[in-house]
Coordinates of N, CA and C in Angstrom, one line a residue:
M1 N 78.1 92.5 158.4 CA 78.2 93.1 157.2 C 79.1 92.2 156.3
K2 N 78.6 92.0 155.1 CA 79.2 91.1 154.1 C 80.4 91.8 153.5
E3 N 81.4 91.1 153.4 CA 82.6 91.6 152.7 C 82.5 91.5 151.2
Q4 N 82.7 92.6 150.5 CA 82.6 92.6 149.0 C 83.9 91.9 148.5
K5 N 83.6 91.1 147.5 CA 84.7 90.4 146.9 C 85.3 91.3 145.8
K6 N 86.6 91.3 145.8 CA 87.3 92.0 144.8 C 87.4 91.2 143.5
P7 N 87.2 91.8 142.4 CA 87.3 91.0 141.1 C 88.7 90.4 141.0
S8 N 88.6 89.2 140.5 CA 89.9 88.6 140.4 C 90.7 89.2 139.2
K9 N 92.0 88.9 139.2 CA 92.9 89.4 138.2 C 92.5 88.9 136.8
I10 N 92.0 87.7 136.8 CA 91.6 87.1 135.5 C 90.4 87.8 134.9
K11 N 89.4 88.2 135.8 CA 88.2 88.9 135.3 C 88.7 90.3 134.8
K12 N 89.6 90.9 135.4 CA 90.1 92.2 135.0 C 90.8 92.1 133.6
I13 N 91.6 91.1 133.5 CA 92.3 90.8 132.2 C 91.3 90.6 131.1
L14 N 90.3 89.7 131.4 CA 89.3 89.4 130.4 C 88.5 90.6 130.0
K15 N 88.2 91.5 130.9 CA 87.5 92.8 130.6 C 88.3 93.7 129.7
V16 N 89.6 93.8 130.0 CA 90.5 94.6 129.1 C 90.6 94.0 127.7
I17 N 90.7 92.7 127.6 CA 90.8 92.0 126.3 C 89.5 92.2 125.6
A18 N 88.3 92.2 126.2 CA 87.0 92.4 125.6 C 87.0 93.8 125.0
I19 N 87.4 94.8 125.8 CA 87.4 96.2 125.4 C 88.3 96.4 124.2
V20 N 89.5 95.8 124.2 CA 90.4 95.9 123.1 C 89.8 95.3 121.8
I21 N 89.2 94.1 121.9 CA 88.6 93.4 120.8 C 87.5 94.3 120.2
V22 N 86.6 94.8 121.1 CA 85.5 95.6 120.6 C 86.0 96.9 119.9
S23 N 87.0 97.5 120.6 CA 87.6 98.7 120.0 C 88.2 98.4 118.6
D24 N 88.9 97.3 118.5 CA 89.5 96.9 117.2 C 88.4 96.8 116.1
I25 N 87.3 96.1 116.5 CA 86.2 95.9 115.5 C 85.6 97.2 115.1
V26 N 85.4 98.1 116.1 CA 84.8 99.4 115.7 C 85.8 100.2 114.8
I27 N 87.0 100.2 115.1 CA 88.0 100.9 114.3 C 88.0 100.3 112.8
K28 N 88.0 99.0 112.7 CA 88.0 98.4 111.4 C 86.7 98.7 110.6
I29 N 85.6 98.8 111.3 CA 84.3 99.1 110.6 C 84.4 100.6 110.2
V30 N 84.8 101.5 111.0 CA 84.9 102.9 110.6 C 85.9 103.0 109.5
A31 N 87.0 102.3 109.5 CA 88.0 102.4 108.4 C 87.3 101.9 107.1
A32 N 86.6 100.8 107.1 CA 86.0 100.2 106.0 C 84.9 101.1 105.4
V33 N 84.1 101.7 106.2 CA 83.1 102.6 105.8 C 83.7 103.9 105.1
T34 N 84.8 104.4 105.8 CA 85.5 105.6 105.2 C 86.1 105.2 103.9
M35 N 86.7 104.1 103.7 CA 87.3 103.7 102.5 C 86.2 103.6 101.4
F36 N 85.1 103.0 101.8 CA 84.0 102.8 100.8 C 83.5 104.2 100.3
L37 N 83.3 105.1 101.3 CA 82.8 106.4 100.9 C 83.8 107.2 100.0
I38 N 85.1 107.0 100.3 CA 86.1 107.7 99.5 C 86.1 107.0 98.1
F39 N 86.0 105.7 98.0 CA 85.9 105.0 96.7 C 84.7 105.5 95.9
C40 N 83.6 105.6 96.6 CA 82.4 106.1 95.8 C 82.6 107.5 95.3
Y41 N 83.2 108.4 96.1 CA 83.4 109.7 95.7 C 84.3 109.8 94.5
V42 N 85.4 109.1 94.6 CA 86.5 109.1 93.6 C 85.9 108.5 92.3
S43 N 85.2 107.3 92.4 CA 84.7 106.7 91.2 C 83.6 107.5 90.6
K44 N 82.8 108.2 91.4 CA 81.8 109.1 90.8 C 82.4 110.1 89.8
W45 N 83.5 110.6 90.2 CA 84.2 111.7 89.4 C 85.3 111.2 88.5
K46 N 85.4 109.9 88.3 CA 86.6 109.3 87.6 C 86.5 109.7 86.1
L47 N 85.3 110.0 85.6 CA 85.2 110.4 84.2 C 85.4 111.9 83.9
A48 N 85.5 112.6 85.0 CA 85.7 114.1 84.9 C 87.0 114.4 84.2
V49 N 86.9 115.3 83.3 CA 88.1 115.8 82.5 C 88.9 116.7 83.4
D50 N 90.2 116.8 83.1 CA 91.1 117.8 83.8 C 90.8 119.1 83.1
F51 N 89.8 119.8 83.6 CA 89.4 121.0 83.0 C 90.5 122.1 83.0
K52 N 91.2 122.3 84.0 CA 92.2 123.3 84.1 C 93.3 123.2 83.0
E53 N 93.6 121.9 82.7 CA 94.6 121.7 81.7 C 94.1 122.0 80.3
Y54 N 92.8 121.8 80.1 CA 92.2 122.0 78.7 C 91.2 123.2 78.7
E55 N 91.3 124.1 79.7 CA 90.3 125.2 79.7 C 90.3 126.1 78.5
D56 N 91.5 126.4 78.0 CA 91.5 127.2 76.7 C 90.8 126.5 75.6
D57 N 91.0 125.2 75.5 CA 90.4 124.5 74.4 C 88.9 124.4 74.5
F58 N 88.4 124.2 75.7 CA 87.0 124.2 75.9 C 86.4 125.6 75.6
N59 N 87.0 126.6 76.0 CA 86.5 128.0 75.8 C 86.5 128.3 74.3
C60 N 87.6 127.8 73.6 CA 87.7 128.0 72.1 C 86.5 127.4 71.4
V61 N 86.2 126.1 71.7 CA 85.1 125.4 71.1 C 83.7 126.0 71.5
K62 N 83.6 126.3 72.8 CA 82.4 126.9 73.3 C 82.1 128.2 72.6
D63 N 83.1 129.1 72.5 CA 82.9 130.4 71.8 C 82.5 130.2 70.4
Y64 N 83.1 129.2 69.7 CA 82.8 129.0 68.3 C 81.4 128.5 68.1
V65 N 80.9 127.5 68.9 CA 79.6 127.0 68.7 C 78.5 128.0 69.1
L66 N 78.8 128.9 70.1 CA 77.8 129.9 70.5 C 77.5 130.9 69.4
Q67 N 78.5 131.0 68.5 CA 78.2 131.9 67.3 C 77.0 131.5 66.6
Y68 N 76.8 130.1 66.5 CA 75.7 129.5 65.8 C 74.5 129.2 66.6
Y69 N 74.7 128.8 67.9 CA 73.6 128.2 68.6 C 73.2 129.0 69.9
R70 N 73.7 130.2 70.1 CA 73.4 130.9 71.3 C 71.9 131.1 71.4
G71 N 71.3 130.7 72.6 CA 69.9 130.8 72.9 C 69.1 129.6 72.4
S72 N 69.7 128.7 71.7 CA 68.9 127.5 71.2 C 68.5 126.7 72.4
T73 N 67.4 126.0 72.2 CA 66.9 125.1 73.2 C 66.8 123.7 72.6
D74 N 67.2 122.7 73.4 CA 67.1 121.3 72.9 C 67.7 121.1 71.6
K75 N 68.9 121.6 71.4 CA 69.7 121.5 70.1 C 71.0 120.8 70.4
Y76 N 71.6 120.1 69.5 CA 72.9 119.5 69.6 C 73.6 119.3 68.3
V77 N 74.9 119.2 68.4 CA 75.7 118.8 67.3 C 76.6 117.6 67.7
D78 N 76.7 116.7 66.7 CA 77.5 115.5 67.0 C 79.0 115.8 66.8
V79 N 79.8 115.2 67.6 CA 81.3 115.2 67.4 C 81.7 114.0 66.7
T80 N 82.2 114.2 65.4 CA 82.4 113.0 64.6 C 83.7 113.2 63.7
R81 N 84.1 112.2 63.1 CA 85.3 112.3 62.2 C 84.8 112.4 60.8
K82 N 85.5 113.2 60.0 CA 85.3 113.4 58.6 C 86.7 113.6 58.0
D83 N 87.0 112.8 57.0 CA 88.3 112.9 56.4 C 89.5 112.9 57.4
G84 N 89.3 112.0 58.4 CA 90.3 111.8 59.4 C 90.5 112.9 60.5
K85 N 89.6 113.9 60.4 CA 89.7 115.0 61.4 C 88.3 115.0 62.2
L86 N 88.5 115.4 63.5 CA 87.2 115.6 64.2 C 86.6 116.9 63.7
T87 N 85.3 116.8 63.7 CA 84.5 118.0 63.3 C 83.1 117.9 64.0
L88 N 82.3 118.9 63.7 CA 80.9 118.9 64.3 C 79.9 118.7 63.1
Y89 N 78.9 118.0 63.5 CA 77.8 117.7 62.5 C 76.5 118.0 63.0
D90 N 75.8 118.9 62.3 CA 74.4 119.3 62.7 C 73.4 118.3 62.0
P91 N 72.8 117.4 62.8 CA 71.9 116.4 62.1 C 70.6 117.1 61.6
D92 N 70.2 118.2 62.2 CA 69.0 118.8 61.6 C 69.2 119.4 60.3
L93 N 70.4 120.0 60.1 CA 70.8 120.7 58.8 C 71.5 119.7 57.9
R94 N 71.9 118.6 58.4 CA 72.7 117.6 57.7 C 74.0 118.3 57.1
Y95 N 74.6 119.0 58.1 CA 75.8 119.8 57.7 C 77.0 119.5 58.6
Y96 N 78.1 119.3 57.9 CA 79.4 119.1 58.6 C 80.1 120.5 58.6
F97 N 80.5 120.9 59.8 CA 81.1 122.2 59.9 C 82.5 122.2 59.3
E98 N 82.9 123.2 58.6 CA 84.3 123.4 58.2 C 85.0 124.3 59.3
L99 N 85.6 123.6 60.2 CA 86.1 124.3 61.4 C 87.4 125.0 61.1
P100 N 87.6 126.2 61.7 CA 88.9 126.9 61.6 C 89.9 126.0 62.3
E101 N 91.2 126.1 61.8 CA 92.2 125.2 62.3 C 92.3 125.3 63.9
E102 N 92.2 126.5 64.4 CA 92.3 126.7 65.9 C 91.2 125.9 66.6
V103 N 90.0 125.9 66.1 CA 88.9 125.2 66.7 C 89.0 123.7 66.5
S104 N 89.5 123.3 65.3 CA 89.7 121.9 65.0 C 90.8 121.3 66.0
E105 N 91.9 122.0 66.2 CA 92.9 121.6 67.1 C 92.4 121.5 68.6
A106 N 91.6 122.5 69.0 CA 91.0 122.5 70.3 C 90.0 121.3 70.5
L107 N 89.2 121.0 69.5 CA 88.3 119.9 69.5 C 89.1 118.6 69.7
E108 N 90.2 118.4 69.0 CA 91.0 117.2 69.1 C 91.6 117.1 70.5
S109 N 92.1 118.2 71.1 CA 92.6 118.2 72.4 C 91.5 117.9 73.5
I110 N 90.3 118.5 73.3 CA 89.2 118.1 74.2 C 88.9 116.7 74.1
N111 N 88.9 116.1 72.9 CA 88.5 114.7 72.8 C 89.5 113.8 73.5
E112 N 90.8 114.2 73.5 CA 91.8 113.5 74.2 C 91.7 113.6 75.7
A113 N 91.1 114.7 76.2 CA 90.9 115.0 77.6 C 89.9 114.0 78.2
F114 N 88.9 113.5 77.4 CA 87.9 112.6 78.0 C 88.4 111.2 78.1
D115 N 87.9 110.5 79.1 CA 88.3 109.1 79.4 C 87.8 108.3 78.1
P116 N 88.6 107.3 77.7 CA 88.2 106.5 76.6 C 86.9 105.8 76.8
D117 N 86.5 105.5 78.0 CA 85.3 104.9 78.3 C 84.1 105.8 78.3
A118 N 84.4 107.1 78.2 CA 83.3 108.1 78.2 C 83.8 109.2 77.2
S119 N 84.0 108.9 76.0 CA 84.5 109.8 75.0 C 83.4 110.9 74.7
L120 N 83.9 112.0 74.2 CA 83.0 113.1 73.8 C 82.2 112.7 72.6
E121 N 80.8 112.7 72.8 CA 79.9 112.3 71.7 C 79.2 113.5 71.0
W122 N 78.8 114.4 71.8 CA 78.1 115.6 71.2 C 78.1 116.8 72.1
I123 N 77.8 117.9 71.6 CA 77.7 119.2 72.3 C 76.3 119.6 72.2
S124 N 75.6 119.8 73.3 CA 74.2 120.3 73.3 C 74.1 121.7 73.9
F125 N 73.0 122.3 73.5 CA 72.7 123.7 73.9 C 71.3 123.8 74.5
W126 N 71.2 124.6 75.5 CA 69.9 124.9 76.1 C 70.1 126.3 76.7
G127 N 69.5 127.3 76.0 CA 69.6 128.6 76.5 C 71.0 129.1 76.4
N128 N 71.6 129.5 77.5 CA 73.0 129.9 77.6 C 73.9 128.8 78.0
K129 N 73.4 127.6 78.1 CA 74.3 126.5 78.6 C 74.8 125.8 77.3
V130 N 76.1 125.4 77.5 CA 76.8 124.6 76.5 C 77.3 123.3 77.2
M131 N 76.8 122.1 76.7 CA 77.1 120.9 77.4 C 78.0 120.0 76.5
F132 N 79.2 119.7 77.0 CA 80.0 118.7 76.3 C 79.7 117.3 76.9
R133 N 79.0 116.5 76.1 CA 78.3 115.3 76.7 C 79.0 114.0 76.2
T134 N 78.9 113.0 77.1 CA 79.3 111.7 76.8 C 78.2 110.7 76.7
M135 N 78.4 109.5 76.3 CA 77.3 108.5 76.3 C 77.2 107.9 77.7
Q136 N 78.2 108.2 78.5 CA 78.1 107.8 79.9 C 77.3 108.9 80.7
S137 N 77.4 108.8 82.0 CA 76.6 109.8 82.8 C 77.3 111.0 83.2
Y138 N 78.2 111.5 82.3 CA 79.1 112.6 82.6 C 79.0 113.7 81.6
S139 N 79.0 115.0 82.0 CA 79.0 116.1 81.1 C 79.9 117.2 81.7
L140 N 80.5 118.0 80.9 CA 81.2 119.2 81.3 C 80.3 120.3 80.8
V141 N 79.8 121.2 81.6 CA 78.8 122.2 81.2 C 79.3 123.6 81.5
W142 N 79.1 124.5 80.5 CA 79.3 125.9 80.7 C 78.0 126.5 81.0
S143 N 77.8 127.1 82.2 CA 76.6 127.7 82.6 C 76.9 128.9 83.3
P144 N 77.0 130.1 82.6 CA 77.6 131.3 83.2 C 76.7 131.9 84.3
D145 N 75.4 131.7 84.2 CA 74.5 132.4 85.1 C 74.1 131.7 86.4
E146 N 74.2 130.3 86.4 CA 73.8 129.6 87.6 C 74.4 128.2 87.6
K147 N 74.5 127.6 88.7 CA 74.9 126.2 88.9 C 73.8 125.3 88.3
P148 N 74.2 124.4 87.4 CA 73.2 123.6 86.8 C 72.4 122.7 87.8
T149 N 71.1 122.5 87.5 CA 70.2 121.7 88.4 C 69.6 120.6 87.7
W150 N 69.9 120.4 86.4 CA 69.4 119.3 85.6 C 70.5 118.8 84.7
Y151 N 70.3 117.6 84.1 CA 71.4 117.0 83.3 C 71.2 117.3 81.8
S152 N 70.1 117.0 81.2 CA 69.9 117.3 79.8 C 68.9 118.3 79.4
N153 N 67.9 118.6 80.2 CA 66.9 119.6 80.0 C 66.2 119.9 81.3
P154 N 65.4 121.0 81.4 CA 64.8 121.4 82.6 C 63.8 120.3 83.1
D155 N 63.2 119.5 82.2 CA 62.3 118.5 82.6 C 62.9 117.2 83.1
D156 N 64.2 117.1 83.0 CA 65.0 115.9 83.4 C 65.0 115.8 84.9
E157 N 64.4 114.8 85.4 CA 64.2 114.7 86.9 C 65.3 113.8 87.5
R158 N 66.3 113.3 86.8 CA 67.3 112.4 87.3 C 68.1 113.2 88.3
E159 N 68.5 112.5 89.4 CA 69.4 113.1 90.4 C 70.8 113.3 89.8
I160 N 71.4 114.4 90.1 CA 72.7 114.7 89.6 C 73.6 115.2 90.7
S161 N 74.9 115.1 90.5 CA 75.9 115.7 91.4 C 76.6 116.8 90.5
V162 N 76.9 117.9 91.1 CA 77.5 119.0 90.4 C 78.8 119.4 91.1
K163 N 79.9 119.6 90.4 CA 81.1 120.1 91.0 C 81.7 121.2 90.1
K164 N 82.0 122.3 90.7 CA 82.5 123.4 90.0 C 83.9 123.1 89.4
A165 N 84.1 123.4 88.1 CA 85.3 123.1 87.4 C 86.1 124.4 87.2
G166 N 85.4 125.5 87.0 CA 86.1 126.8 86.7 C 85.0 127.8 86.7
D167 N 85.4 129.0 86.2 CA 84.5 130.1 86.2 C 83.4 129.9 85.2
G168 N 82.2 129.6 85.7 CA 81.0 129.3 84.8 C 81.0 127.8 84.3
W169 N 82.0 127.0 84.7 CA 82.1 125.6 84.2 C 81.8 124.7 85.3
Y170 N 81.1 123.5 85.0 CA 80.7 122.6 86.0 C 80.9 121.1 85.4
H171 N 81.3 120.2 86.3 CA 81.2 118.8 86.0 C 79.9 118.3 86.5
I172 N 79.2 117.5 85.8 CA 77.9 116.9 86.2 C 77.9 115.4 86.0
V173 N 77.5 114.7 87.0 CA 77.3 113.2 86.8 C 75.9 112.9 87.3
I174 N 75.3 111.9 86.6 CA 74.0 111.4 87.0 C 74.2 110.4 88.2
E175 N 73.4 110.6 89.2 CA 73.4 109.7 90.3 C 72.7 108.4 90.0
Y176 N 73.2 107.3 90.4 CA 72.5 106.0 90.2 C 72.3 105.4 91.5

């Protein structure tokens, strides 16, 4: 009967070193993928406003515009400056709103809440939804009856991500 050779100490050491190297590589890959996924998630929502801080202002402006546009579909008003103050402009009526002081101040606060790279450009309406929109791929939407499933209208087939902001309020970003 042949005597089995015992592995030499050098082979055992090399095997341990190989396991350590492979384990280190796997850990680094997992860490890199995790960091990438965290970066993607954070950067996706980087334009999201701090809704809780400005909730009263958003509700003030939402309630004001709903007096005029409740139930409208495919309608919007521009957020613009007139005489140094932010106001709303209805391009269909060619009308600048004379906002009550409380609404004007809330609109100014909301404007400051948005990232300078994605400033508030217009407020659009579709049924019972009120959308505070930017030129970028971000909106803050009031949708009291359901979680939004589209970005600008029901025929909009772009992929979106939706995150709850508050009671009836949602952050929406377009997926690219």
